[in-house]
DNA sequence: GATGAAATAGCTACAGA
DNA sequence: TCTGTAGCTATTTCATC
């Protein structure tokens, strides 16, 4: 769940990194193609991919959809400021965040705000309804500050493999 | 590029949405499995997937990696405040952002700040070097405010298909 | 890590609604 | 125009070296 936990580093060699680099760009690439790109046999590539999946280095394999073509043209970012950030007092809000599919990302952050949300919405009306569900009855919410994303220069979770 | 452009809505029926819902959770699901889940034949599923890919509803198909297991345990969010947000004055910074693999996301937003960045880093030293490259010689940067992500409750680009 | 056989998945063509 | 059936091709998978 918490992507920031200190997980023991798995031993990855240059072959693994090369394979990962291909898969995180396009995981429909066939093992044979990968094999000749990294100069390995297809079964060797397959064993490495299986290990990377089982060890959790590959977290999941997914299709990335175009939200705007699926009726959700809006992206909003929200800074949430709490009165009290103790776990017991924030449990409810965390549960509501997890239960809302429209909330794509949520980070607990240092600094002025306590949480940063990235949200997709079909309309401002839908977004307002969401904020009401999220923050409406929670007296631990001090305030929240919404920004509308006008442009999206980059959107992804691509990890640099140096 | 700009995921927020108003693209003409593609006609998607319930079958398409059901297929997309499966693929954005796990795109390694075989066409046969999808076929029996949505009550269609495998070739019908394949034709629909091909159309969804070609029309851009499926933007890409990727493996999502665990950044912390790849030597990048830090997630940082940065609010960038500019003096002047005119395209000519921001072109350089936008280019630098696009060129930095460590910058995972960048939104141009309304409100106090002009840009919101989500960045992955291996260390604070690496992050500081990045900010120097990004903001160092640019006198259009008024200020930037960094937050460290302590927890990551949600991280993804999963689009709700209602 | 490589080779080769078996199983599985993906693709194309054709016929029908 | 779309679906489903059939058959082929390619890929993945597994056992063996």
Short mmCIF file of C-alpha atoms (C1' of nucleotides) in Angstrom, two decimals:
data_model
loop_
_atom_site.label_atom_id
_atom_site.label_comp_id
_atom_site.label_asym_id
_atom_site.label_seq_id
_atom_site.Cartn_x
_atom_site.Cartn_y
_atom_site.Cartn_z
CA UNK A 1 0.00 0.00 0.00
CA UNK A 2 2.52 2.58 1.06
CA UNK A 3 4.80 2.81 -1.89
CA UNK A 4 7.33 4.61 0.24
CA UNK A 5 8.10 1.78 2.65
CA UNK A 6 11.72 0.75 2.78
CA UNK A 7 11.67 -2.50 0.90
CA UNK A 8 14.93 -4.43 0.70
CA UNK A 9 16.51 -3.81 -2.66
CA UNK A 10 16.23 -6.75 -5.05
CA UNK A 11 19.37 -7.62 -6.93
CA UNK A 12 18.82 -6.36 -10.46
CA UNK A 13 21.42 -6.56 -13.17
CA UNK A 14 21.69 -4.63 -16.42
CA UNK A 15 19.53 -7.24 -18.21
CA UNK A 16 16.69 -6.75 -15.73
CA UNK A 17 16.87 -2.99 -16.07
CA UNK A 18 16.85 -3.22 -19.86
CA UNK A 19 13.80 -5.50 -19.74
CA UNK A 20 12.00 -3.22 -17.28
CA UNK A 21 12.77 -0.21 -19.44
CA UNK A 22 11.05 -1.88 -22.39
CA UNK A 23 8.08 -3.12 -20.39
CA UNK A 24 7.32 0.18 -18.72
CA UNK A 25 7.14 1.78 -22.17
CA UNK A 26 5.14 -0.99 -23.85
CA UNK A 27 4.33 -4.25 -22.12
CA UNK A 28 2.77 -5.72 -25.27
CA UNK A 29 6.31 -6.20 -26.59
CA UNK A 30 6.80 -9.91 -27.19
CA UNK A 31 9.43 -11.82 -25.25
CA UNK A 32 11.21 -12.66 -28.50
CA UNK A 33 11.49 -8.99 -29.38
CA UNK A 34 12.75 -8.18 -25.89
CA UNK A 35 15.17 -11.09 -26.11
CA UNK A 36 16.88 -9.82 -29.21
CA UNK A 37 16.87 -6.25 -27.92
CA UNK A 38 18.72 -7.20 -24.73
CA UNK A 39 20.73 -10.04 -26.34
CA UNK A 40 19.25 -12.92 -24.36
CA UNK A 41 17.14 -15.95 -25.24
CA UNK A 42 13.36 -15.69 -24.97
CA UNK A 43 13.07 -18.15 -22.05
CA UNK A 44 15.75 -16.24 -20.13
CA UNK A 45 13.71 -13.08 -20.63
CA UNK A 46 10.60 -14.92 -19.50
CA UNK A 47 12.21 -16.19 -16.28
CA UNK A 48 13.41 -12.69 -15.47
CA UNK A 49 9.99 -11.18 -16.10
CA UNK A 50 8.37 -13.78 -13.87
CA UNK A 51 10.86 -13.02 -11.09
CA UNK A 52 10.28 -9.28 -11.49
CA UNK A 53 6.54 -9.81 -11.23
CA UNK A 54 6.72 -12.13 -8.22
CA UNK A 55 9.20 -9.92 -6.37
CA UNK A 56 6.93 -6.92 -6.87
CA UNK A 57 9.35 -4.82 -8.88
CA UNK A 58 6.64 -4.97 -11.53
CA UNK A 59 3.64 -3.86 -9.48
CA UNK A 60 1.01 -4.28 -12.18
CA UNK A 61 0.49 -4.27 -15.92
CA UNK A 62 -2.26 -2.03 -17.20
CA UNK A 63 -3.78 -0.18 -20.11
CA UNK A 64 -3.62 3.60 -19.63
CA UNK A 65 -6.86 5.16 -20.84
CA UNK A 66 -7.58 8.65 -22.15
CA UNK A 67 -9.83 10.10 -19.44
CA UNK A 68 -11.02 12.98 -21.62
CA UNK A 69 -12.37 10.51 -24.20
CA UNK A 70 -14.20 8.67 -21.47
CA UNK A 71 -16.23 11.61 -20.30
CA UNK A 72 -13.80 12.90 -17.68
CA UNK A 73 -12.12 15.96 -19.22
CA UNK A 74 -11.27 17.64 -15.93
CA UNK A 75 -8.21 17.14 -13.76
CA UNK A 76 -8.17 18.83 -10.38
CA UNK A 77 -5.53 19.00 -7.70
CA UNK A 78 -6.50 19.53 -4.07
CA UNK A 79 -4.41 20.51 -1.08
CA UNK A 80 -6.08 19.35 2.10
CA UNK A 81 -5.29 21.08 5.40
CA UNK A 82 -6.26 19.24 8.59
CA UNK A 83 -6.65 20.32 12.18
CA UNK A 84 -5.23 17.07 13.55
CA UNK A 85 -3.20 14.59 11.56
CA UNK A 86 -3.23 11.77 14.09
CA UNK A 87 -4.12 8.40 12.52
CA UNK A 88 -7.36 7.97 14.46
CA UNK A 89 -8.63 11.36 13.40
CA UNK A 90 -7.73 10.84 9.73
CA UNK A 91 -8.85 7.22 9.34
CA UNK A 92 -12.29 8.21 8.09
CA UNK A 93 -10.99 10.55 5.44
CA UNK A 94 -8.39 8.05 4.25
CA UNK A 95 -11.13 5.43 3.89
CA UNK A 96 -13.32 7.83 1.92
CA UNK A 97 -10.38 8.69 -0.35
CA UNK A 98 -9.71 5.01 -1.03
CA UNK A 99 -13.39 4.43 -1.80
CA UNK A 100 -13.60 7.20 -4.41
CA UNK A 101 -12.51 5.95 -7.83
CA UNK A 102 -12.32 9.53 -9.13
CA UNK A 103 -9.39 10.20 -6.81
CA UNK A 104 -6.44 9.00 -8.82
CA UNK A 105 -3.65 9.88 -6.46
CA UNK A 106 -3.23 10.81 -2.82
CA UNK A 107 -0.01 11.74 -1.07
CA UNK A 108 0.47 12.63 2.58
CA UNK A 109 2.93 15.48 2.41
CA UNK A 110 5.12 17.71 4.52
CA UNK A 111 4.71 21.46 4.61
CA UNK A 112 1.64 23.66 4.90
CA UNK A 113 -0.85 21.15 3.54
CA UNK A 114 -1.32 17.59 4.82
CA UNK A 115 -2.61 15.79 1.73
CA UNK A 116 -2.33 16.32 -1.97
CA UNK A 117 -4.99 14.78 -4.21
CA UNK A 118 -5.13 14.40 -7.99
CA UNK A 119 -8.71 13.93 -9.12
CA UNK A 120 -10.46 13.29 -12.43
CA UNK A 121 -14.01 14.58 -12.98
CA UNK A 122 -16.65 14.82 -15.69
CA UNK A 123 -17.83 18.27 -14.59
CA UNK A 124 -17.41 20.82 -11.86
CA UNK A 125 -20.80 19.78 -10.52
CA UNK A 126 -19.56 16.22 -10.13
CA UNK A 127 -16.40 17.51 -8.48
CA UNK A 128 -18.40 19.58 -6.02
CA UNK A 129 -20.49 16.56 -5.14
CA UNK A 130 -17.26 14.65 -4.54
CA UNK A 131 -15.84 17.30 -2.22
CA UNK A 132 -19.11 17.29 -0.30
CA UNK A 133 -18.86 13.52 0.20
CA UNK A 134 -15.17 13.77 1.11
CA UNK A 135 -15.08 16.80 3.35
CA UNK A 136 -18.72 17.60 4.14
CA UNK A 137 -19.26 16.09 7.56
CA UNK A 138 -15.62 15.97 8.71
CA UNK A 139 -14.77 18.63 11.30
CA UNK A 140 -11.09 17.65 11.11
CA UNK A 141 -10.83 19.34 7.71
CA UNK A 142 -9.47 22.83 8.26
CA UNK A 143 -9.69 23.83 4.62
CA UNK A 144 -8.97 22.54 1.15
CA UNK A 145 -7.67 24.41 -1.84
CA UNK A 146 -8.64 23.25 -5.32
CA UNK A 147 -6.71 23.96 -8.51
CA UNK A 148 -7.93 23.15 -11.99
CA UNK A 149 -5.34 21.65 -14.33
CA UNK A 150 -5.42 23.73 -17.50
CA UNK A 151 -2.66 21.83 -19.26
CA UNK A 152 -1.12 18.46 -18.67
CA UNK A 153 2.49 18.50 -19.86
CA UNK A 154 3.32 15.14 -18.37
CA UNK A 155 1.16 12.41 -16.91
CA UNK A 156 2.57 9.07 -15.99
CA UNK A 157 4.36 6.90 -13.49
CA UNK A 158 7.39 6.12 -15.60
CA UNK A 159 10.37 5.39 -13.38
CA UNK A 160 13.83 6.45 -14.67
CA UNK A 161 16.22 3.48 -14.79
CA UNK A 162 19.71 4.86 -14.71
CA UNK B 1 0.13 15.86 -25.64
CA UNK B 2 -2.42 17.90 -23.76
CA UNK B 3 -4.65 15.28 -22.26
CA UNK B 4 -7.22 17.97 -21.63
CA UNK B 5 -7.97 18.85 -25.24
CA UNK B 6 -11.58 18.47 -26.29
CA UNK B 7 -11.47 15.33 -28.37
CA UNK B 8 -14.68 14.25 -30.07
CA UNK B 9 -16.28 11.52 -28.05
CA UNK B 10 -15.89 8.05 -29.56
CA UNK B 11 -19.00 5.91 -29.53
CA UNK B 12 -18.40 3.33 -26.81
CA UNK B 13 -20.98 0.76 -25.83
CA UNK B 14 -21.24 -1.31 -22.66
CA UNK B 15 -19.02 -4.02 -24.16
CA UNK B 16 -16.22 -1.54 -24.79
CA UNK B 17 -16.46 -0.17 -21.27
CA UNK B 18 -16.40 -3.68 -19.80
CA UNK B 19 -13.31 -4.53 -21.86
CA UNK B 20 -11.58 -1.28 -20.85
CA UNK B 21 -12.40 -1.91 -17.22
CA UNK B 22 -10.62 -5.26 -17.38
CA UNK B 23 -7.63 -3.96 -19.35
CA UNK B 24 -6.95 -0.98 -17.12
CA UNK B 25 -6.78 -3.36 -14.16
CA UNK B 26 -4.71 -6.05 -15.87
CA UNK B 27 -3.86 -5.94 -19.54
CA UNK B 28 -2.23 -9.38 -19.44
CA UNK B 29 -5.74 -10.85 -19.34
CA UNK B 30 -6.13 -13.06 -22.42
CA UNK B 31 -8.70 -12.25 -25.07
CA UNK B 32 -10.45 -15.55 -24.35
CA UNK B 33 -10.81 -14.70 -20.68
CA UNK B 34 -12.12 -11.24 -21.51
CA UNK B 35 -14.47 -12.77 -24.07
CA UNK B 36 -16.22 -15.01 -21.57
CA UNK B 37 -16.28 -12.28 -18.95
CA UNK B 38 -18.13 -9.86 -21.23
CA UNK B 39 -20.07 -12.58 -23.11
CA UNK B 40 -18.57 -12.06 -26.54
CA UNK B 41 -16.35 -14.15 -28.82
CA UNK B 42 -12.59 -13.74 -28.67
CA UNK B 43 -12.29 -12.21 -32.16
CA UNK B 44 -15.01 -9.69 -31.34
CA UNK B 45 -13.03 -8.69 -28.26
CA UNK B 46 -9.88 -8.44 -30.33
CA UNK B 47 -11.51 -6.21 -32.94
CA UNK B 48 -12.80 -3.90 -30.21
CA UNK B 49 -9.42 -3.72 -28.50
CA UNK B 50 -7.78 -2.86 -31.80
CA UNK B 51 -10.28 -0.07 -32.39
CA UNK B 52 -9.80 1.25 -28.85
CA UNK B 53 -6.05 1.32 -29.40
CA UNK B 54 -6.23 2.97 -32.81
CA UNK B 55 -8.76 5.57 -31.70
CA UNK B 56 -6.54 6.49 -28.76
CA UNK B 57 -8.98 5.59 -26.00
CA UNK B 58 -6.25 3.20 -24.92
CA UNK B 59 -3.28 5.56 -24.80
CA UNK B 60 -0.62 3.01 -23.94
CA UNK B 61 -0.07 -0.34 -22.28
CA UNK B 62 2.64 -0.44 -19.67
CA UNK B 63 4.16 -2.19 -16.71
CA UNK B 64 3.94 -0.09 -13.54
CA UNK B 65 7.16 -0.42 -11.58
CA UNK B 66 7.85 -0.03 -7.88
CA UNK B 67 10.06 3.07 -7.77
CA UNK B 68 11.23 2.41 -4.21
CA UNK B 69 12.64 -0.99 -5.25
CA UNK B 70 14.46 0.67 -8.11
CA UNK B 71 16.46 3.04 -5.97
CA UNK B 72 14.01 5.93 -6.01
CA UNK B 73 12.31 5.90 -2.61
CA UNK B 74 11.43 9.59 -2.58
CA UNK B 75 8.35 11.25 -4.02
CA UNK B 76 8.28 15.03 -4.03
CA UNK B 77 5.63 17.47 -5.09
CA UNK B 78 6.56 20.96 -6.23
CA UNK B 79 4.44 24.05 -6.70
CA UNK B 80 6.12 26.40 -9.16
CA UNK B 81 5.29 30.13 -9.09
CA UNK B 82 6.25 32.16 -12.14
CA UNK B 83 6.60 35.85 -12.79
CA UNK B 84 5.21 35.62 -16.30
CA UNK B 85 3.20 32.70 -17.64
CA UNK B 86 3.26 33.70 -21.29
CA UNK B 87 4.17 30.79 -23.59
CA UNK B 88 7.40 32.38 -24.83
CA UNK B 89 8.65 32.96 -21.32
CA UNK B 90 7.78 29.43 -20.15
CA UNK B 91 8.94 27.48 -23.21
CA UNK B 92 12.37 26.83 -21.76
CA UNK B 93 11.07 25.50 -18.48
CA UNK B 94 8.50 23.30 -20.21
CA UNK B 95 11.26 21.83 -22.37
CA UNK B 96 13.45 21.18 -19.33
CA UNK B 97 10.53 19.49 -17.58
CA UNK B 98 9.88 17.23 -20.56
CA UNK B 99 13.57 16.33 -20.71
CA UNK B 100 13.79 15.25 -17.06
CA UNK B 101 12.75 11.61 -16.64
CA UNK B 102 12.52 12.05 -12.87
CA UNK B 103 9.57 14.39 -13.33
CA UNK B 104 6.65 12.01 -13.53
CA UNK B 105 3.82 14.49 -13.81
CA UNK B 106 3.38 18.16 -14.60
CA UNK B 107 0.14 20.10 -14.57
CA UNK B 108 -0.38 23.76 -15.41
CA UNK B 109 -2.88 24.84 -12.80
CA UNK B 110 -5.10 27.71 -11.76
CA UNK B 111 -4.73 29.48 -8.44
CA UNK B 112 -1.68 30.75 -6.60
CA UNK B 113 0.85 28.44 -8.23
CA UNK B 114 1.34 28.00 -11.96
CA UNK B 115 2.67 24.46 -12.20
CA UNK B 116 2.41 21.36 -10.06
CA UNK B 117 5.10 18.70 -10.43
CA UNK B 118 5.27 15.16 -9.08
CA UNK B 119 8.86 13.97 -8.97
CA UNK B 120 10.64 10.76 -8.04
CA UNK B 121 14.16 10.86 -6.63
CA UNK B 122 16.82 8.60 -5.18
CA UNK B 123 17.97 11.12 -2.58
CA UNK B 124 17.51 14.70 -1.51
CA UNK B 125 20.89 15.48 -3.03
CA UNK B 126 19.69 14.22 -6.39
CA UNK B 127 16.50 16.23 -6.00
CA UNK B 128 18.47 19.39 -5.24
CA UNK B 129 20.60 18.85 -8.33
CA UNK B 130 17.38 18.48 -10.33
CA UNK B 131 15.92 21.73 -8.99
CA UNK B 132 19.17 23.49 -9.85
CA UNK B 133 18.95 22.24 -13.45
CA UNK B 134 15.26 23.12 -13.65
CA UNK B 135 15.12 26.47 -11.94
CA UNK B 136 18.74 27.58 -11.54
CA UNK B 137 19.27 29.99 -14.40
CA UNK B 138 15.65 30.91 -15.06
CA UNK B 139 14.74 34.39 -13.86
CA UNK B 140 11.08 33.76 -14.66
CA UNK B 141 10.82 31.45 -11.63
CA UNK B 142 9.42 33.50 -8.76
CA UNK B 143 9.64 30.68 -6.25
CA UNK B 144 8.98 27.00 -5.84
CA UNK B 145 7.66 25.17 -2.84
CA UNK B 146 8.65 21.53 -2.33
CA UNK B 147 6.74 18.98 -0.28
CA UNK B 148 8.00 15.51 0.55
CA UNK B 149 5.44 12.71 0.24
CA UNK B 150 5.50 10.81 3.54
CA UNK B 151 2.79 8.35 2.59
CA UNK B 152 1.27 7.36 -0.70
CA UNK B 153 -2.32 6.28 -0.18
CA UNK B 154 -3.12 6.09 -3.85
CA UNK B 155 -0.94 6.22 -6.93
CA UNK B 156 -2.33 5.55 -10.35
CA UNK B 157 -4.13 6.79 -13.41
CA UNK B 158 -7.13 4.48 -13.20
CA UNK B 159 -10.14 6.11 -14.87
CA UNK B 160 -13.58 5.38 -13.35
CA UNK B 161 -15.93 3.90 -15.99
CA UNK B 162 -19.44 4.54 -14.82
"C1'" DG C 1 21.49 -19.41 -19.94
"C1'" DA C 2 20.19 -22.08 -24.26
"C1'" DT C 3 17.48 -25.55 -26.95
"C1'" DG C 4 13.37 -27.75 -28.53
"C1'" DA C 5 8.59 -29.70 -27.75
"C1'" DA C 6 3.89 -28.91 -25.98
"C1'" DA C 7 0.32 -25.78 -24.70
"C1'" DT C 8 -1.75 -21.47 -25.21
"C1'" DA C 9 -2.83 -17.13 -27.13
"C1'" DG C 10 -3.51 -14.15 -30.96
"C1'" DC C 11 -4.82 -13.38 -35.77
"C1'" DT C 12 -7.38 -13.86 -40.37
"C1'" DA C 13 -10.96 -15.42 -43.41
"C1'" DC C 14 -15.37 -16.55 -44.17
"C1'" DA C 15 -20.37 -17.04 -43.39
"C1'" DG C 16 -24.56 -15.32 -41.26
"C1'" DA C 17 -27.62 -12.11 -38.81
"C1'" DT D 1 -21.72 -3.35 -39.79
"C1'" DC D 2 -21.23 -6.44 -36.46
"C1'" DT D 3 -20.90 -11.22 -34.54
"C1'" DG D 4 -19.38 -16.04 -34.28
"C1'" DT D 5 -16.96 -20.34 -36.13
"C1'" DA D 6 -13.01 -22.43 -37.91
"C1'" DG D 7 -8.33 -22.87 -38.80
"C1'" DC D 8 -3.78 -21.03 -38.98
"C1'" DT D 9 0.28 -18.53 -37.12
"C1'" DA D 10 2.88 -16.85 -33.46
"C1'" DT D 11 3.91 -16.72 -28.75
"C1'" DT D 12 4.40 -18.36 -24.28
"C1'" DT D 13 5.56 -22.14 -21.34
"C1'" DC D 14 7.99 -26.06 -19.62
"C1'" DA D 15 11.26 -29.86 -19.54
"C1'" DT D 16 15.92 -30.95 -20.53
"C1'" DC D 17 20.76 -30.07 -21.33
#
